Short mmCIF file of C-alpha atoms in Angstrom, two decimals:
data_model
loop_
_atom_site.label_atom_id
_atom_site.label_comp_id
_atom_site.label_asym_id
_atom_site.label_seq_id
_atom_site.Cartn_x
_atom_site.Cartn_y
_atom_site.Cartn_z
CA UNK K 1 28.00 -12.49 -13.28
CA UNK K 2 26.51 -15.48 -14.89
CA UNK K 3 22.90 -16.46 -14.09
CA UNK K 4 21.88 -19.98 -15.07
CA UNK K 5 18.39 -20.59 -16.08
CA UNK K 6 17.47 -23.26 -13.48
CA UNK K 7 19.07 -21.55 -10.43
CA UNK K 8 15.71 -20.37 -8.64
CA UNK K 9 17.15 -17.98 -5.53
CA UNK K 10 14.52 -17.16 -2.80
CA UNK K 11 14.59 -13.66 -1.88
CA UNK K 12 16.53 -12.65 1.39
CA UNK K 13 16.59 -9.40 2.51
CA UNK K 14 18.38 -7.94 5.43
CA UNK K 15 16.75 -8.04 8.66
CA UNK K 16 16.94 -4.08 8.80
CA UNK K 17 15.31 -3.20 5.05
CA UNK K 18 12.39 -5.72 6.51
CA UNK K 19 11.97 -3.58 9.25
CA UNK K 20 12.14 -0.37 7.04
CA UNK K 21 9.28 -1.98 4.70
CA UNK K 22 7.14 -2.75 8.20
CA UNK K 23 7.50 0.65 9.26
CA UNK K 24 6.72 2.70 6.06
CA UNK K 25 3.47 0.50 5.48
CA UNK K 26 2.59 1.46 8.94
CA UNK K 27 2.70 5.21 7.72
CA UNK K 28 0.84 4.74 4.76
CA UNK K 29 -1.57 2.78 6.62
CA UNK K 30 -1.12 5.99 9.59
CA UNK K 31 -1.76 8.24 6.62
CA UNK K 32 -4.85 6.53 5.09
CA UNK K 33 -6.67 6.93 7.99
CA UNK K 34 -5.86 10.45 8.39
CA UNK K 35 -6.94 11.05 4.88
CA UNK K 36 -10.14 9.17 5.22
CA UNK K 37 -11.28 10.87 7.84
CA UNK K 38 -10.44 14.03 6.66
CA UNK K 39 -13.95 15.76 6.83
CA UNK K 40 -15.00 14.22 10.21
CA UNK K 41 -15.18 16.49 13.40
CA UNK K 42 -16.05 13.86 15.87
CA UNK K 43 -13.77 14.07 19.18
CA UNK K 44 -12.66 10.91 18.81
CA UNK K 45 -11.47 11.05 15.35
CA UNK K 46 -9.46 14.15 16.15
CA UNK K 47 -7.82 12.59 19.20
CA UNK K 48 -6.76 9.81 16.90
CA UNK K 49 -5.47 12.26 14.33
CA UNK K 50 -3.76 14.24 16.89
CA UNK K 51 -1.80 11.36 18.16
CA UNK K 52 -0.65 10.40 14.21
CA UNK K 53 -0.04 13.86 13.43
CA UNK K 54 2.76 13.71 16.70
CA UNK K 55 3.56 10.27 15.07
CA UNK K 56 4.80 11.88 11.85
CA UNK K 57 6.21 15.23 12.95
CA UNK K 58 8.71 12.82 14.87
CA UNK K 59 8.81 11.08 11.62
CA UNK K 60 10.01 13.72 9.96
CA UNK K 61 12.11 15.36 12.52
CA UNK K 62 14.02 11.86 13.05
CA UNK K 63 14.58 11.60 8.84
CA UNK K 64 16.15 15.86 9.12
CA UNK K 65 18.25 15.25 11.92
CA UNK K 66 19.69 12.00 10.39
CA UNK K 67 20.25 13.61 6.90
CA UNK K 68 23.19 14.65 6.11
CA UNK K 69 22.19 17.44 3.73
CA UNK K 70 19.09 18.75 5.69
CA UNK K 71 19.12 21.33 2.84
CA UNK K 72 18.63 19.12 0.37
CA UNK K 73 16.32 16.85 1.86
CA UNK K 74 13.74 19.58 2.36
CA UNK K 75 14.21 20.32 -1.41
CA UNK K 76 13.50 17.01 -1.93
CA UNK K 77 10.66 15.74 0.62
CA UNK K 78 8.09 19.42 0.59
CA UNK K 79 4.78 17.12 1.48
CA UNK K 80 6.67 15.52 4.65
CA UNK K 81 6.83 19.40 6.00
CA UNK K 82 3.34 20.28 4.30
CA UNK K 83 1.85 17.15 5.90
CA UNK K 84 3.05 18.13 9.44
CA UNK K 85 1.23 21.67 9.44
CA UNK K 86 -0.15 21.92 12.52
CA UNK K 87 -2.74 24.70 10.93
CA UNK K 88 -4.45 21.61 8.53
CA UNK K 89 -7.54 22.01 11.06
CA UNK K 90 -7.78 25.05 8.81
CA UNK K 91 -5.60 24.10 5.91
CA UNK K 92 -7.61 20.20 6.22
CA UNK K 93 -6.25 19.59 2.29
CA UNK K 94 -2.38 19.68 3.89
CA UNK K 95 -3.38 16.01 4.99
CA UNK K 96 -3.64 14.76 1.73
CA UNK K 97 0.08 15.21 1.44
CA UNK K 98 0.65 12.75 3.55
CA UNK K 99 -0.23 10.17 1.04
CA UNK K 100 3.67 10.54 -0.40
CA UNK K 101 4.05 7.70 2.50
CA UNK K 102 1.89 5.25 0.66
CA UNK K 103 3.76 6.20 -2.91
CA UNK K 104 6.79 5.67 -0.81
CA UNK K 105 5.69 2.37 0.82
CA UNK K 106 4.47 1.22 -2.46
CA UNK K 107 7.55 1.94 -4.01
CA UNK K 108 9.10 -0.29 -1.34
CA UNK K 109 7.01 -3.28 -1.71
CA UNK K 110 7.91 -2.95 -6.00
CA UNK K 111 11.54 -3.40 -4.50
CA UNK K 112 11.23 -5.80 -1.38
CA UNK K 113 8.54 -7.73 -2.52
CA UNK K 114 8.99 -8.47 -5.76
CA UNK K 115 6.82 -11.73 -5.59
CA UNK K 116 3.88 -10.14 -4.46
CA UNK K 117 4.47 -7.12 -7.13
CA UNK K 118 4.47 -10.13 -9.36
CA UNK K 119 1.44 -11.76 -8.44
CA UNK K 120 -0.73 -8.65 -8.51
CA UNK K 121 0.67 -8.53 -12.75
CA UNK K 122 -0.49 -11.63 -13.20
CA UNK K 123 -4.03 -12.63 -14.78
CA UNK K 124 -4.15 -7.97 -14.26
CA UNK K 125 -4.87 -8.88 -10.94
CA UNK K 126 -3.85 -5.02 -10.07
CA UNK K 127 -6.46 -3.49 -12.50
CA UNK K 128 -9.33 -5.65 -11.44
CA UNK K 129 -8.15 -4.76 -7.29
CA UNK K 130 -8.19 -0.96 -8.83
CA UNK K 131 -11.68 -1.30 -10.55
CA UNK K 132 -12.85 -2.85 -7.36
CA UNK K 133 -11.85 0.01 -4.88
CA UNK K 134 -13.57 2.33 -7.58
CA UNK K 135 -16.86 0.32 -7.53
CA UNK K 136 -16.76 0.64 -3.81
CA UNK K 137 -16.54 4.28 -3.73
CA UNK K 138 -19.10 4.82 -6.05
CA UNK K 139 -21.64 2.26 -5.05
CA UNK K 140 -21.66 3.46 -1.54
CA UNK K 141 -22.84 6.53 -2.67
CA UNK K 142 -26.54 5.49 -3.38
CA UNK K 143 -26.40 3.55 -0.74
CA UNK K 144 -25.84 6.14 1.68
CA UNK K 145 -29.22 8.02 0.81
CA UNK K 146 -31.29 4.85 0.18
CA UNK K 147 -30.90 2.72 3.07
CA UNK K 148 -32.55 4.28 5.74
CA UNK K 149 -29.94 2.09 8.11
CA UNK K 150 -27.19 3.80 6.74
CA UNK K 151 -26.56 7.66 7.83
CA UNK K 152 -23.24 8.25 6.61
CA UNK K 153 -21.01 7.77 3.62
CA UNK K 154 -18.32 6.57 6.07
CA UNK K 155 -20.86 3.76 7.34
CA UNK K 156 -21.78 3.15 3.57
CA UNK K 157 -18.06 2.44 2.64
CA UNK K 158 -17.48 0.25 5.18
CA UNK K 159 -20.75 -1.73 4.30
CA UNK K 160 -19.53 -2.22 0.29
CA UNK K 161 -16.26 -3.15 1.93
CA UNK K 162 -17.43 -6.18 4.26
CA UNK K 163 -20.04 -7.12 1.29
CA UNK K 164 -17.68 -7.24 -1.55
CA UNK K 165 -14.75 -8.91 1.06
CA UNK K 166 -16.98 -11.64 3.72
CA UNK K 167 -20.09 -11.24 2.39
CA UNK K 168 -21.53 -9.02 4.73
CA UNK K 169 -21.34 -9.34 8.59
CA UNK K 170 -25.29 -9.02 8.83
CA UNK K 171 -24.92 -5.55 11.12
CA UNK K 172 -26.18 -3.60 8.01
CA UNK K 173 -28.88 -4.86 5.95
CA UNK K 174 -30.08 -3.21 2.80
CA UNK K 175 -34.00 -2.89 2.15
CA UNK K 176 -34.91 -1.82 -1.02
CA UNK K 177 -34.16 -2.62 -4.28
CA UNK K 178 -31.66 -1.10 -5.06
CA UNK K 179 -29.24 -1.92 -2.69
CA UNK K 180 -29.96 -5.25 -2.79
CA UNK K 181 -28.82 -5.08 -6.16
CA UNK K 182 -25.67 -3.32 -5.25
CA UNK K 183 -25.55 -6.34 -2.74
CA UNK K 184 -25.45 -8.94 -5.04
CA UNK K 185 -23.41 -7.41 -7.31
CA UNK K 186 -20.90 -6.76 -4.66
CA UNK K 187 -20.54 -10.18 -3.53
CA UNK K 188 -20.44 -11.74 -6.58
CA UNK K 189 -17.37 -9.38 -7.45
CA UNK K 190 -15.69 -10.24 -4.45
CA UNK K 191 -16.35 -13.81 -4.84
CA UNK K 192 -14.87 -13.77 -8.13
CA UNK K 193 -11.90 -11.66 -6.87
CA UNK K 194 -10.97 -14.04 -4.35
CA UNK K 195 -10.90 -16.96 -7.27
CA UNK K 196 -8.45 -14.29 -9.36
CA UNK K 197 -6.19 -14.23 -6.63
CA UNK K 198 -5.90 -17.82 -5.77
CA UNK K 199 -5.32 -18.44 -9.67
CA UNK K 200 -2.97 -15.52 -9.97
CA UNK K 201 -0.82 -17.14 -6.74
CA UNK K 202 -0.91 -20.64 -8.62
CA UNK K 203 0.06 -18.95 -11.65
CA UNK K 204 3.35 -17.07 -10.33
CA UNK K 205 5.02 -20.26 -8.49
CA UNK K 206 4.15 -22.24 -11.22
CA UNK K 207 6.18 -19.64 -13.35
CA UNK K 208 8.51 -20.02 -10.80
CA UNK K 209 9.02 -23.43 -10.99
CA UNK K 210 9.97 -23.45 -15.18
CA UNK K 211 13.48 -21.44 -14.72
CA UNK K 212 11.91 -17.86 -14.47
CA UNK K 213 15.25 -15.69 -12.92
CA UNK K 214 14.58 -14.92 -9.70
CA UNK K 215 13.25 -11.67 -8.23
CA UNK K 216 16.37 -11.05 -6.33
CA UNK K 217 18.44 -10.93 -9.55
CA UNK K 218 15.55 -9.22 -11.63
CA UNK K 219 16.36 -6.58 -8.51
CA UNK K 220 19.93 -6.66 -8.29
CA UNK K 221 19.82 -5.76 -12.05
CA UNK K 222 17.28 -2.96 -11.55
CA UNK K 223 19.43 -1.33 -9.19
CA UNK K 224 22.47 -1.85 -11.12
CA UNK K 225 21.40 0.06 -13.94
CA UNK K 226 20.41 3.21 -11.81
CA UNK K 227 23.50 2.65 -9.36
CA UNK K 228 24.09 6.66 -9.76
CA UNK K 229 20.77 7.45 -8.20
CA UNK K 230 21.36 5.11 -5.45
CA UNK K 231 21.87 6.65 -1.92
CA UNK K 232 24.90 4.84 0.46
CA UNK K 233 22.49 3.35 2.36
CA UNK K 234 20.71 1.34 -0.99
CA UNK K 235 24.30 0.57 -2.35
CA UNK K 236 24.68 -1.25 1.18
CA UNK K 237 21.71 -3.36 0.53
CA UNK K 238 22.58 -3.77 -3.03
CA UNK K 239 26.43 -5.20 -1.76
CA UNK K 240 24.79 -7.18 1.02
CA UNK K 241 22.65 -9.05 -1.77
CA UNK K 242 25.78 -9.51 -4.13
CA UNK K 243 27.30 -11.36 -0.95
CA UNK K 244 24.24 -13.36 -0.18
CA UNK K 245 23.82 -14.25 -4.11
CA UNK K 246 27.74 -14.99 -4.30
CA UNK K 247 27.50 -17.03 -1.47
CA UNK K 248 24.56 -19.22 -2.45
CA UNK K 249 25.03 -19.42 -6.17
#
């Protein structure tokens, strides 16, 4: 199949794999607050974590039962089991496994959403997000025991969060010197961050608009190549897209 250089194809997904992409980012989001609140006994944390603990088990009980090889998917998928422990009161680390669903729903959004995977390339708009999310983490550690406003490293995260995102709500004020420092620095990061991604989004349609190929193809080629890894249900999608392309090109 010939690809012309100015043919610029938006790309169209079925209706069902965008449903499949909302639904896995709602269990890695489900599983990122599970992990962060991994060390806190407060009742209603636990209720919360109760109800997505019964939200994956069903998970995971729907994905066995509609397996066709339930042998081979528990060879293949350990952490989903791991992750549904009902013992990780005790065993609290068996929650971390349930991260695999945000390295699964990134994993979808490098194959769905090629544009966006794009765009966070560009300008290395990923590393600077990464670096960001580090600084936070670390910076809210001396903020924790210097502010006498803040009690908790949970309440100091979410501070560097709204600094370095809105500039601060104004709930949480820091006092000394220190954390005003941290303050600044925070905004002025976020500030800058926000600038990076409006140049990195001007960057990829401008890109787009000189004859780059489009992500669809860049992704119909990607599967291609591993089209013996592919399970029925991706060589579906990839046959749908062949039609669509066909159709349009």
């Amino acid at each position: 199949m010939e690809v012309k250089a100015e043919q610029t194809i938006s790309p169209t997904f079925p209706r069902k794999d965008k449903i499949i992409f909302l639904y896995e980012l709602l269990m890695a989001i489900l599983a990122l607050i599970s992990v962060i609140f991994i060390w806190n006994d407060s009742h209603w944390v636990k209720n919360i974590d109760f109800i997505i603990w019964l939200i994956f088990v069903v998970d995971v009980s729907v994905r066995l039962v509609r397996s066709d090889n339930k042998i081979q998917y528990l060879k293949k998928n350990p952490l989903d089991l791991i992750a549904i422990i009902p013992l990780d009161s005790i065993f609290r680390l068996a929650r971390l496994a349930r991260l695999v669903r945000v390295l699964r729903a990134l994993a979808i959004l490098k194959h769905y959403m090629q544009p966006l995977h794009a765009i966070l390339k560009t300008n290395n708009l990923d590393k600077v997000i990464i670096f960001l999310v580090i600084v936070i983490f670390i910076s809210s550690i001396p903020i924790q025991y210097l502010e006498p406003s803040i009690k908790t490293y949970n309440d100091a995260v979410w501070w560097a969060i709204v600094t370095s995102t809105t500039v601060g709500y104004g709930d949480i004020s820091p006092v000394t010197v220190v954390g005003r420092l941290i303050a600044v620095f925070l905004m002025i990061f976020g500030i800058g961050l926000l600038g990076l991604v409006t140049s990195s989004v001007a960057s990829y349609f401008m890109k787009s608009n000189t004859g780059q190929e489009s992500s669809t193809v860049v992704y119909m080629k990607g599967q291609v190549e591993k089209i013996e890894e592919l399970s029925n249900d991706e060589i579906d999608r990839l046959k749908t897209l062949l039609d669509s392309y066909k159709k349009h090109g």
